[in-house]
mmCIF file of C-alpha atoms in Angstrom:
data_model
loop_
_atom_site.group_PDB
_atom_site.id
_atom_site.type_symbol
_atom_site.label_atom_id
_atom_site.label_comp_id
_atom_site.label_asym_id
_atom_site.label_seq_id
_atom_site.Cartn_x
_atom_site.Cartn_y
_atom_site.Cartn_z
ATOM 1 C CA MET Y 19 88.136 73.525 90.621
ATOM 2 C CA SER Y 20 90.390 73.964 87.451
ATOM 3 C CA LYS Y 21 87.452 75.039 85.521
ATOM 4 C CA LEU Y 22 86.889 77.852 88.109
ATOM 5 C CA ARG Y 23 90.187 79.084 87.908
ATOM 6 C CA LEU Y 24 90.039 79.331 84.137
ATOM 7 C CA GLN Y 25 87.091 81.435 84.487
ATOM 8 C CA ILE Y 26 88.555 83.602 87.059
ATOM 9 C CA LYS Y 27 91.603 84.979 85.118
ATOM 10 C CA PRO Y 28 89.452 86.430 82.152
ATOM 11 C CA ILE Y 29 87.364 88.326 84.926
ATOM 12 C CA LYS Y 30 90.521 89.967 86.296
ATOM 13 C CA GLY Y 31 91.554 90.901 82.482
ATOM 14 C CA ARG Y 32 88.087 92.208 82.034
ATOM 15 C CA PHE Y 33 88.438 94.294 85.122
ATOM 16 C CA GLN Y 34 91.951 95.485 84.333
ATOM 17 C CA ASN Y 35 90.946 96.731 81.043
ATOM 18 C CA LEU Y 36 87.892 98.411 82.541
ATOM 19 C CA PHE Y 37 90.117 100.261 84.882
ATOM 20 C CA LYS Y 38 92.634 101.284 82.158
ATOM 21 C CA THR Y 39 89.777 102.698 80.022
ATOM 22 C CA GLY Y 40 88.531 104.337 82.808
ATOM 23 C CA LEU Y 41 91.787 106.139 83.647
ATOM 24 C CA ALA Y 42 91.994 107.164 80.089
ATOM 25 C CA PHE Y 43 88.501 108.565 80.222
ATOM 26 C CA PHE Y 44 89.609 110.294 83.446
ATOM 27 C CA VAL Y 45 92.481 111.901 81.863
ATOM 28 C CA ALA Y 46 90.731 112.872 78.741
ATOM 29 C CA LEU Y 47 87.904 114.304 81.070
ATOM 30 C CA GLY Y 48 90.421 116.335 82.928
ATOM 31 C CA VAL Y 49 91.945 117.784 79.941
ATOM 32 C CA THR Y 50 88.740 118.530 78.176
ATOM 33 C CA LEU Y 51 87.442 120.543 81.183
ATOM 34 C CA SER Y 52 90.728 122.379 81.456
ATOM 35 C CA ILE Y 53 90.387 123.663 77.979
ATOM 36 C CA SER Y 54 86.623 124.259 77.674
ATOM 37 C CA ILE Y 55 85.836 125.528 81.207
ATOM 38 C CA PRO Y 56 87.110 129.233 81.648
ATOM 39 C CA GLY Y 57 89.617 129.064 84.762
ATOM 40 C CA ALA Y 58 89.571 125.442 84.918
ATOM 41 C CA GLN Y 59 93.323 125.287 84.766
ATOM 42 C CA ALA Y 60 93.902 126.980 88.079
ATOM 43 C CA GLU Y 61 91.236 124.588 89.568
ATOM 44 C CA PHE Y 62 92.203 121.279 88.375
ATOM 45 C CA PHE Y 63 96.005 121.674 87.622
ATOM 46 C CA PRO Y 64 98.761 122.532 90.062
ATOM 47 C CA ASN Y 65 99.958 126.045 89.597
ATOM 48 C CA MET Y 66 103.377 127.515 90.564
ATOM 49 C CA GLU Y 67 102.215 128.301 94.012
ATOM 50 C CA SER Y 68 101.442 124.805 94.777
ATOM 51 C CA GLN Y 69 103.879 122.961 97.005
ATOM 52 C CA GLN Y 70 105.557 119.675 96.441
ATOM 53 C CA ILE Y 71 105.402 117.203 99.525
ATOM 54 C CA PRO Y 72 108.645 117.893 101.386
ATOM 55 C CA THR Y 73 111.522 115.594 100.717
ATOM 56 C CA TRP Y 74 111.907 113.280 103.731
ATOM 57 C CA LEU Y 75 115.266 114.404 104.361
ATOM 58 C CA LYS Y 76 113.483 117.843 105.884
ATOM 59 C CA VAL Y 77 111.238 115.914 107.841
ATOM 60 C CA TYR Y 78 114.052 113.777 109.326
ATOM 61 C CA ALA Y 79 116.756 116.217 109.724
ATOM 62 C CA GLY Y 80 114.979 119.431 110.949
ATOM 63 C CA LEU Y 81 115.836 121.663 107.923
ATOM 64 C CA LYS Y 82 115.079 124.935 109.655
ATOM 65 C CA PRO Y 83 117.575 126.164 112.291
ATOM 66 C CA VAL Y 84 116.436 126.709 115.868
ATOM 67 C CA LYS Y 85 117.036 129.627 118.414
ATOM 68 C CA LYS Y 86 116.764 127.380 121.438
ATOM 69 C CA PRO Y 87 116.835 123.489 121.786
ATOM 70 C CA TYR Y 88 113.826 121.462 121.281
ATOM 71 C CA ALA Y 89 112.276 117.886 121.483
ATOM 72 C CA ASP Y 90 109.126 116.538 120.059
ATOM 73 C CA PHE Y 91 107.492 113.167 120.859
ATOM 74 C CA PHE Y 92 105.370 111.661 118.154
ATOM 75 C CA SER Y 93 103.566 108.415 117.389
ATOM 76 C CA LEU Y 94 101.879 106.448 114.325
ATOM 77 C CA MET Y 95 99.141 104.123 114.653
ATOM 78 C CA GLN Y 96 97.606 102.134 111.706
ATOM 79 C CA PRO Y 97 94.746 99.711 112.558
ATOM 80 C CA GLY Y 98 93.027 98.290 109.896
ATOM 81 C CA TYR Y 99 91.648 95.084 107.939
ATOM 82 C CA PHE Y 100 92.375 93.336 104.804
ATOM 83 C CA GLU Y 101 90.458 90.518 102.929
ATOM 84 C CA PRO Y 102 91.805 88.576 100.190
ATOM 85 C CA GLU Y 103 89.302 87.431 97.499
ATOM 86 C CA ASN Y 104 88.893 83.744 98.735
ATOM 87 C CA LYS Y 105 90.384 83.660 102.055
ATOM 88 C CA PRO Y 106 89.279 84.962 105.445
ATOM 89 C CA GLY Y 107 89.654 88.582 106.235
ATOM 90 C CA MET Y 108 91.875 89.864 109.133
ATOM 91 C CA PHE Y 109 92.037 92.889 111.458
ATOM 92 C CA LYS Y 110 95.621 93.861 112.082
ATOM 93 C CA THR Y 111 97.687 96.765 113.661
ATOM 94 C CA TYR Y 112 99.942 97.184 110.697
ATOM 95 C CA ARG Y 113 102.125 99.783 112.369
ATOM 96 C CA LEU Y 114 102.446 101.215 115.816
ATOM 97 C CA ARG Y 115 105.660 103.441 115.737
ATOM 98 C CA THR Y 116 106.864 106.025 118.219
ATOM 99 C CA GLY Y 117 109.873 108.408 118.202
ATOM 100 C CA LEU Y 118 111.832 111.498 119.136
ATOM 101 C CA ARG Y 119 112.696 114.298 117.101
ATOM 102 C CA GLY Y 120 114.602 117.327 118.072
ATOM 103 C CA ALA Y 121 117.622 119.777 117.880
ATOM 104 C CA VAL Y 122 120.247 120.620 120.148
ATOM 105 C CA ASN Y 123 121.353 123.970 118.364
ATOM 106 C CA SER Y 124 121.417 125.065 114.817
ATOM 107 C CA THR Y 125 124.072 122.439 113.967
ATOM 108 C CA VAL Y 126 123.097 119.293 115.725
ATOM 109 C CA SER Y 127 119.662 117.456 115.230
ATOM 110 C CA TYR Y 128 118.663 114.147 115.850
ATOM 111 C CA TRP Y 129 115.717 111.585 114.892
ATOM 112 C CA MET Y 130 114.776 108.221 116.579
ATOM 113 C CA LEU Y 131 111.767 105.785 115.429
ATOM 114 C CA PHE Y 132 110.863 102.423 117.041
ATOM 115 C CA GLU Y 133 108.268 99.928 115.696
ATOM 116 C CA LEU Y 134 106.257 98.420 118.126
ATOM 117 C CA ALA Y 135 103.466 96.154 116.035
ATOM 118 C CA SER Y 136 104.455 92.778 114.754
ATOM 119 C CA GLY Y 137 105.062 93.105 111.177
ATOM 120 C CA PRO Y 138 107.724 92.604 108.352
ATOM 121 C CA ALA Y 139 110.026 95.221 109.599
ATOM 122 C CA ASN Y 140 110.707 93.534 112.813
ATOM 123 C CA SER Y 141 109.993 90.010 111.722
ATOM 124 C CA ALA Y 142 113.548 89.018 112.121
ATOM 125 C CA VAL Y 143 113.492 89.740 115.866
ATOM 126 C CA GLY Y 144 110.260 87.967 116.513
ATOM 127 C CA GLY Y 145 108.031 90.766 116.395
ATOM 128 C CA ALA Y 146 110.017 92.477 119.249
ATOM 129 C CA VAL Y 147 110.386 96.453 119.601
ATOM 130 C CA ARG Y 148 112.984 97.191 117.045
ATOM 131 C CA LEU Y 149 114.823 100.447 116.016
ATOM 132 C CA LEU Y 150 113.908 101.639 112.559
ATOM 133 C CA ASP Y 151 115.593 105.071 112.492
ATOM 134 C CA GLY Y 152 118.346 106.476 114.798
ATOM 135 C CA THR Y 153 120.194 109.468 113.144
ATOM 136 C CA ILE Y 154 122.264 112.457 113.972
ATOM 137 C CA THR Y 155 122.699 115.344 111.596
ATOM 138 C CA LEU Y 156 125.441 117.899 111.590
ATOM 139 C CA SER Y 157 124.249 120.822 109.594
ATOM 140 C CA PHE Y 158 126.580 123.088 107.841
ATOM 141 C CA LYS Y 159 125.809 125.740 104.848
ATOM 142 C CA PRO Y 160 127.382 123.674 102.159
ATOM 143 C CA VAL Y 161 126.604 120.127 103.427
ATOM 144 C CA ARG Y 162 124.531 118.365 105.897
ATOM 145 C CA LEU Y 163 126.033 115.142 107.135
ATOM 146 C CA GLN Y 164 123.963 112.641 108.657
ATOM 147 C CA PHE Y 165 124.897 109.502 110.742
ATOM 148 C CA GLY Y 166 122.995 106.325 111.788
ATOM 149 C CA GLN Y 167 120.268 103.984 110.382
ATOM 150 C CA THR Y 168 117.886 105.819 108.030
ATOM 151 C CA VAL Y 169 115.324 105.698 105.146
ATOM 152 C CA ILE Y 170 117.380 105.804 101.743
ATOM 153 C CA PRO Y 171 115.948 108.560 99.276
ATOM 154 C CA PHE Y 172 115.701 106.028 96.167
ATOM 155 C CA SER Y 173 111.813 105.937 95.387
ATOM 156 C CA PHE Y 174 108.790 107.906 95.555
ATOM 157 C CA ASP Y 175 107.693 105.278 98.145
ATOM 158 C CA GLU Y 176 110.502 106.964 100.441
ATOM 159 C CA THR Y 177 107.708 109.146 101.573
ATOM 160 C CA ALA Y 178 107.034 108.392 105.419
ATOM 161 C CA ASN Y 179 104.161 105.792 105.609
ATOM 162 C CA ALA Y 180 102.391 108.243 107.667
ATOM 163 C CA PHE Y 181 101.731 110.108 104.313
ATOM 164 C CA ASN Y 182 102.047 107.654 101.675
ATOM 165 C CA PRO Y 183 98.999 107.849 99.209
ATOM 166 C CA TRP Y 184 98.426 103.925 99.421
ATOM 167 C CA ILE Y 185 98.136 101.234 101.849
ATOM 168 C CA ASN Y 186 99.557 98.329 99.516
ATOM 169 C CA TYR Y 187 102.883 99.169 97.883
ATOM 170 C CA SER Y 188 103.567 98.234 94.189
ATOM 171 C CA ASP Y 189 105.509 94.699 93.561
ATOM 172 C CA MET Y 190 107.953 96.906 92.079
ATOM 173 C CA SER Y 191 108.786 99.072 95.232
ATOM 174 C CA LYS Y 192 108.407 95.793 97.307
ATOM 175 C CA ARG Y 193 110.849 93.750 95.513
ATOM 176 C CA ILE Y 194 113.363 96.461 94.183
ATOM 177 C CA TYR Y 195 113.351 99.037 96.814
ATOM 178 C CA LEU Y 196 111.837 97.646 99.878
ATOM 179 C CA THR Y 197 113.570 93.927 99.573
ATOM 180 C CA ASN Y 198 116.875 92.195 99.971
ATOM 181 C CA HIS Y 199 117.440 89.165 97.927
ATOM 182 C CA LYS Y 200 119.694 85.836 98.395
ATOM 183 C CA GLY Y 201 122.408 86.187 100.692
ATOM 184 C CA ASP Y 202 120.861 88.343 103.349
ATOM 185 C CA VAL Y 203 119.357 87.127 106.507
ATOM 186 C CA GLU Y 204 116.250 89.513 106.295
ATOM 187 C CA MET Y 205 113.861 89.579 103.328
ATOM 188 C CA THR Y 206 113.197 93.223 104.173
ATOM 189 C CA ASN Y 207 115.207 96.347 104.563
ATOM 190 C CA ALA Y 208 112.200 98.521 105.226
ATOM 191 C CA ALA Y 209 114.025 101.020 102.752
ATOM 192 C CA ARG Y 210 116.660 101.557 105.465
ATOM 193 C CA GLU Y 211 120.372 101.437 105.669
ATOM 194 C CA MET Y 212 123.065 102.050 108.211
ATOM 195 C CA GLY Y 213 125.822 104.503 107.022
ATOM 196 C CA VAL Y 214 126.836 107.817 106.549
ATOM 197 C CA MET Y 215 125.312 110.304 104.070
ATOM 198 C CA ALA Y 216 125.847 113.955 102.799
ATOM 199 C CA TRP Y 217 123.136 116.040 101.339
ATOM 200 C CA GLN Y 218 121.982 119.739 101.133
ATOM 201 C CA GLU Y 219 119.237 121.425 99.302
ATOM 202 C CA PHE Y 220 120.076 124.721 97.241
ATOM 203 C CA LYS Y 221 117.760 127.303 95.664
ATOM 204 C CA LEU Y 222 118.685 127.901 92.283
ATOM 205 C CA ALA Y 223 116.060 130.423 91.339
ATOM 206 C CA ASP Y 224 112.669 131.414 92.224
ATOM 207 C CA LYS Y 225 110.609 128.458 92.769
ATOM 208 C CA VAL Y 226 113.509 126.271 91.577
ATOM 209 C CA THR Y 227 115.254 124.093 94.050
ATOM 210 C CA TRP Y 228 117.936 121.368 93.708
ATOM 211 C CA LEU Y 229 118.991 118.519 96.180
ATOM 212 C CA TYR Y 230 121.568 116.150 96.096
ATOM 213 C CA PHE Y 231 122.460 112.991 98.437
ATOM 214 C CA ILE Y 232 125.273 110.653 98.489
ATOM 215 C CA GLY Y 233 126.054 108.049 101.230
ATOM 216 C CA ALA Y 234 128.006 104.754 101.885
ATOM 217 C CA PHE Y 235 126.157 102.005 103.578
ATOM 218 C CA ASN Y 236 126.481 98.530 104.619
ATOM 219 C CA GLY Y 237 123.842 97.473 102.118
ATOM 220 C CA THR Y 238 122.141 94.962 104.216
ATOM 221 C CA GLY Y 239 118.965 96.848 105.456
ATOM 222 C CA MET Y 240 118.449 96.996 109.080
ATOM 223 C CA ARG Y 241 120.885 94.155 109.873
ATOM 224 C CA GLN Y 242 123.757 96.052 110.890
ATOM 225 C CA MET Y 243 126.317 93.312 110.189
ATOM 226 C CA ASP Y 244 127.587 93.593 106.753
ATOM 227 C CA ASN Y 245 128.064 90.437 104.616
ATOM 228 C CA ASN Y 246 130.845 91.670 102.059
ATOM 229 C CA LYS Y 247 133.783 93.774 102.064
ATOM 230 C CA ALA Y 248 132.386 96.428 99.643
ATOM 231 C CA LYS Y 249 130.203 99.400 100.840
ATOM 232 C CA ASP Y 250 127.012 100.297 98.878
ATOM 233 C CA ILE Y 251 127.053 103.750 97.454
ATOM 234 C CA ILE Y 252 123.847 105.224 96.962
ATOM 235 C CA ALA Y 253 123.153 108.623 95.166
ATOM 236 C CA ASN Y 254 120.012 110.609 94.394
ATOM 237 C CA THR Y 255 119.292 113.925 92.819
ATOM 238 C CA GLN Y 256 116.006 116.042 92.605
ATOM 239 C CA PHE Y 257 114.711 119.190 90.863
ATOM 240 C CA ASN Y 258 111.836 120.981 92.049
ATOM 241 C CA TYR Y 259 110.070 123.452 89.810
ATOM 242 C CA GLY Y 260 107.120 124.661 91.822
ATOM 243 C CA PRO Y 261 104.703 121.706 91.869
ATOM 244 C CA LEU Y 262 106.880 119.592 89.422
ATOM 245 C CA LYS Y 263 109.568 117.172 90.687
ATOM 246 C CA LEU Y 264 112.038 115.303 88.698
ATOM 247 C CA ALA Y 265 114.297 112.825 90.657
ATOM 248 C CA ALA Y 266 116.860 109.789 89.681
ATOM 249 C CA SER Y 267 118.688 107.528 91.887
ATOM 250 C CA PHE Y 268 121.545 105.215 91.537
ATOM 251 C CA TRP Y 269 122.680 102.347 93.833
ATOM 252 C CA ASN Y 270 125.851 100.414 93.513
ATOM 253 C CA GLY Y 271 127.355 97.642 96.028
ATOM 254 C CA ALA Y 272 127.800 94.080 96.576
ATOM 255 C CA SER Y 273 124.752 91.543 97.200
ATOM 256 C CA VAL Y 274 126.921 88.979 98.996
ATOM 257 C CA GLN Y 275 130.366 87.631 99.528
ATOM 258 C CA GLY Y 276 131.296 84.258 98.206
ATOM 259 C CA GLU Y 277 133.408 81.731 100.076
ATOM 260 C CA ASP Y 278 136.349 82.755 97.725
ATOM 261 C CA GLY Y 279 136.132 86.280 99.069
ATOM 262 C CA ARG Y 280 134.689 87.468 95.857
ATOM 263 C CA ASN Y 281 132.133 90.352 95.850
ATOM 264 C CA TYR Y 282 128.825 89.759 93.773
ATOM 265 C CA ASP Y 283 127.694 92.990 92.420
ATOM 266 C CA LYS Y 284 124.524 94.680 92.483
ATOM 267 C CA GLU Y 285 123.117 97.668 90.776
ATOM 268 C CA LYS Y 286 119.747 99.740 91.008
ATOM 269 C CA TYR Y 287 118.384 102.564 88.949
ATOM 270 C CA GLU Y 288 115.429 104.865 89.579
ATOM 271 C CA PHE Y 289 113.538 107.574 87.800
ATOM 272 C CA ARG Y 290 110.462 109.425 88.854
ATOM 273 C CA ALA Y 291 108.525 112.494 87.722
ATOM 274 C CA VAL Y 292 105.682 113.883 90.313
ATOM 275 C CA TYR Y 293 103.305 116.712 89.334
ATOM 276 C CA GLY Y 294 101.376 118.279 92.372
ATOM 277 C CA SER Y 295 100.971 116.822 95.926
ATOM 278 C CA HIS Y 296 98.610 114.249 97.176
ATOM 279 C CA LEU Y 297 98.348 115.879 100.623
ATOM 280 C CA PRO Y 298 95.622 118.750 100.856
ATOM 281 C CA TRP Y 299 97.465 120.781 103.328
ATOM 282 C CA HIS Y 300 99.996 121.622 100.712
ATOM 283 C CA ASN Y 301 97.733 123.044 98.100
ATOM 284 C CA LYS Y 302 93.892 122.990 97.025
ATOM 285 C CA ASP Y 303 94.595 122.010 93.376
ATOM 286 C CA LYS Y 304 92.397 118.848 92.145
ATOM 287 C CA ILE Y 305 94.988 116.807 90.362
ATOM 288 C CA TRP Y 306 98.186 115.196 91.206
ATOM 289 C CA ALA Y 307 100.310 112.564 89.063
ATOM 290 C CA MET Y 308 103.275 110.723 89.042
ATOM 291 C CA PHE Y 309 105.414 108.286 87.268
ATOM 292 C CA GLU Y 310 108.281 105.857 88.433
ATOM 293 C CA TYR Y 311 110.449 103.440 86.995
ATOM 294 C CA GLN Y 312 112.907 101.066 88.714
ATOM 295 C CA SER Y 313 115.556 98.540 87.770
ATOM 296 C CA ALA Y 314 117.920 96.369 89.355
ATOM 297 C CA ARG Y 315 120.617 93.574 88.710
ATOM 298 C CA GLU Y 316 122.216 91.290 91.402
ATOM 299 C CA ASP Y 317 124.721 88.538 90.816
ATOM 300 C CA HIS Y 318 124.804 85.811 93.308
ATOM 301 C CA PRO Y 319 127.147 82.629 93.835
ATOM 302 C CA GLY Y 320 126.351 79.745 91.358
ATOM 303 C CA ASP Y 321 126.379 82.042 88.312
ATOM 304 C CA ILE Y 322 122.876 83.396 89.465
ATOM 305 C CA GLU Y 323 122.041 86.766 88.090
ATOM 306 C CA ILE Y 324 118.746 88.242 88.982
ATOM 307 C CA LYS Y 325 117.130 91.146 86.808
ATOM 308 C CA MET Y 326 114.276 93.095 87.862
ATOM 309 C CA ASN Y 327 112.498 96.173 86.522
ATOM 310 C CA GLY Y 328 109.074 97.516 86.733
ATOM 311 C CA TYR Y 329 107.044 100.906 86.942
ATOM 312 C CA GLN Y 330 103.964 102.490 88.545
ATOM 313 C CA THR Y 331 101.858 105.327 87.624
ATOM 314 C CA ALA Y 332 99.023 107.241 89.306
ATOM 315 C CA LEU Y 333 96.627 109.855 88.876
ATOM 316 C CA GLY Y 334 94.731 111.355 91.882
ATOM 317 C CA TYR Y 335 91.860 113.610 91.746
ATOM 318 C CA ARG Y 336 90.365 115.698 94.937
ATOM 319 C CA PRO Y 337 86.732 115.981 94.726
ATOM 320 C CA THR Y 338 86.704 118.019 97.788
ATOM 321 C CA TYR Y 339 89.423 119.252 100.090
ATOM 322 C CA ASN Y 340 89.401 116.371 102.502
ATOM 323 C CA THR Y 341 88.940 113.562 99.966
ATOM 324 C CA LEU Y 342 91.336 111.827 97.442
ATOM 325 C CA LEU Y 343 90.461 109.432 94.830
ATOM 326 C CA THR Y 344 93.662 107.762 93.056
ATOM 327 C CA TYR Y 345 94.158 105.090 90.422
ATOM 328 C CA ARG Y 346 97.384 103.412 90.366
ATOM 329 C CA TYR Y 347 98.704 100.717 87.704
ATOM 330 C CA SER Y 348 101.774 98.958 88.310
ATOM 331 C CA THR Y 349 103.908 96.281 86.763
ATOM 332 C CA TYR Y 350 106.973 94.096 87.921
ATOM 333 C CA THR Y 351 109.125 91.785 86.066
ATOM 334 C CA GLU Y 352 111.711 89.391 87.281
ATOM 335 C CA ASP Y 353 114.284 87.152 85.499
ATOM 336 C CA ALA Y 354 115.985 84.703 87.788
ATOM 337 C CA GLY Y 355 117.567 82.807 85.184
ATOM 338 C CA THR Y 356 115.011 79.906 85.343
ATOM 339 C CA GLY Y 357 113.789 80.459 81.550
ATOM 340 C CA LYS Y 358 110.514 81.947 82.666
ATOM 341 C CA ASP Y 359 109.958 85.388 83.778
ATOM 342 C CA LEU Y 360 108.024 86.211 86.611
ATOM 343 C CA ASN Y 361 105.396 89.426 85.790
ATOM 344 C CA ILE Y 362 103.040 90.912 87.869
ATOM 345 C CA ASP Y 363 100.425 93.335 86.797
ATOM 346 C CA MET Y 364 98.216 95.344 89.567
ATOM 347 C CA SER Y 365 95.504 97.897 89.114
ATOM 348 C CA SER Y 366 94.721 99.749 92.469
ATOM 349 C CA ILE Y 367 91.657 102.125 93.423
ATOM 350 C CA ILE Y 368 92.537 104.106 96.526
ATOM 351 C CA PHE Y 369 90.153 106.421 98.429
ATOM 352 C CA GLN Y 370 91.268 108.665 101.218
ATOM 353 C CA TYR Y 371 89.324 110.880 103.574
ATOM 354 C CA PHE Y 372 91.459 113.344 105.526
ATOM 355 C CA VAL Y 373 89.571 113.417 108.964
ATOM 356 C CA ALA Y 374 91.942 115.962 110.638
ATOM 357 C CA ASN Y 375 94.643 117.926 108.934
ATOM 358 C CA ALA Y 376 95.568 120.348 111.812
ATOM 359 C CA LYS Y 377 98.658 119.936 113.450
ATOM 360 C CA PRO Y 378 99.657 118.006 115.757
ATOM 361 C CA THR Y 379 97.187 115.507 114.812
ATOM 362 C CA GLN Y 380 96.998 114.273 111.361
ATOM 363 C CA LEU Y 381 94.170 111.413 110.631
ATOM 364 C CA ARG Y 382 93.259 109.776 107.650
ATOM 365 C CA LEU Y 383 90.482 106.911 106.776
ATOM 366 C CA MET Y 384 92.060 104.946 103.785
ATOM 367 C CA PHE Y 385 90.183 102.156 101.595
ATOM 368 C CA GLN Y 386 92.407 100.361 98.685
ATOM 369 C CA TYR Y 387 91.178 97.558 95.980
ATOM 370 C CA ASP Y 388 94.077 95.612 94.111
ATOM 371 C CA ILE Y 389 93.145 93.724 91.159
ATOM 372 C CA ARG Y 390 96.546 91.216 90.489
ATOM 373 C CA ASP Y 391 97.535 89.361 87.581
ATOM 374 C CA ASN Y 392 100.461 87.199 88.578
ATOM 375 C CA ASN Y 393 101.572 84.936 85.567
ATOM 376 C CA MET Y 394 103.495 82.543 87.842
ATOM 377 C CA ASN Y 395 100.567 82.218 90.580
ATOM 378 C CA PRO Y 396 96.924 82.161 89.445
ATOM 379 C CA LYS Y 397 95.935 81.823 93.008
ATOM 380 C CA ASP Y 398 97.383 85.356 93.828
ATOM 381 C CA GLU Y 399 94.225 87.053 94.844
ATOM 382 C CA ASN Y 400 92.664 90.352 94.576
ATOM 383 C CA ILE Y 401 92.708 92.287 97.962
ATOM 384 C CA PHE Y 402 90.382 94.734 99.607
ATOM 385 C CA TRP Y 403 92.292 96.800 102.440
ATOM 386 C CA PHE Y 404 90.984 99.558 105.110
ATOM 387 C CA ARG Y 405 93.105 101.565 107.413
ATOM 388 C CA LEU Y 406 92.922 104.208 109.775
ATOM 389 C CA SER Y 407 96.173 106.133 109.875
ATOM 390 C CA GLY Y 408 96.914 108.601 112.729
ATOM 391 C CA VAL Y 409 99.950 110.709 113.367
ATOM 392 C CA PHE Y 410 100.091 112.533 116.883
ATOM 393 C CA ILE Y 411 102.864 114.875 117.944
ATOM 394 C CA HIS Y 412 103.471 116.452 121.349
ATOM 395 C CA SER Y 413 106.237 118.882 122.170
ATOM 396 C CA ILE Y 414 108.218 117.891 125.198
ATOM 397 C CA PHE Y 415 109.907 121.266 125.579
ATOM 398 C CA GLY Y 416 111.055 123.995 123.323
ATOM 399 C CA ALA Y 417 107.645 124.472 121.413
ATOM 400 C CA GLY Y 418 107.562 127.504 118.952
ATOM 401 C CA GLU Y 419 111.497 128.387 119.298
ATOM 402 C CA LYS Y 420 112.001 126.986 115.638
ATOM 403 C CA LYS Y 421 112.669 129.865 113.362
#
């Protein structure tokens, strides 16, 4: 068995080198075609008319004012299958979510979302139905105020899972953005926090917008009981220039409170650049690309300091309007003061077929293969994923009354 393991790791390395070489060739091919073929720029690369995927704030908070009250019922279903390299495969319902969104008038809107399937988001309650989002937003011209439990705009993966371009998140996002560390009862925060936030989007010029967000939260994810005296302050700013988005985030708070009443600090940082959109109903461009960097530091009792950082980068190509092929490379490093850093590299190939794009139904077939290299766990296996992702929306009342 030891000889077998020694043989597997070089194979992983060869696969990773192959994918990296393929990505470099893919980029070079796109650049060459854009230069050599007349009109290829318009066909391959996003132009100024292309749209970015809307920030989750627009989706959650009903950005447009309404003439009359309205309410929509919606659901997300994600059945699928995954198979590790040397273990039995498994069919699973990854997510089964249902919710209600709407507005009372041009000032007050609301959003509720529940998880029904058993998974990381509700493992702390034994797989029972759990509230994921519950917010009320007060919209004024200079500022919008949002109260309740909601997704935090800190990462590219803040994108609602119904529209995320991959099945399996990168280790960076899992361990920095989506996870609480020592001192918290739950190991997943599902990117959600309980608190109050202020945000607004402004149009600075033609095709140029700026969005800010700042909020105060418990800092314990979906566990609504705080574990320290301090509140977490989270801020995010985004600039959109046509198809280009630049964003940066900052997170400061306390990871846990010691027996002596001392708050142990945590800090997180994030930067991302996105070019184009991975959703076909936003534009008809062939290419989209993204890069994101995250880092974090957390103090814990016993003179424990956890340092984390990583990045993910992806390039997507749309062979046809309804298909998308994406390559993603991600890396994550963690230093927990043990004298040996954890390092995980992952190469991912993702293929999507958009079966139905017309509202109110959005249906996608998704395939993903992850090639993993974990220096602390040679048994960390490559994984194949399949998922059918469906979003269904039904108007309860007030259909067509939004401006």
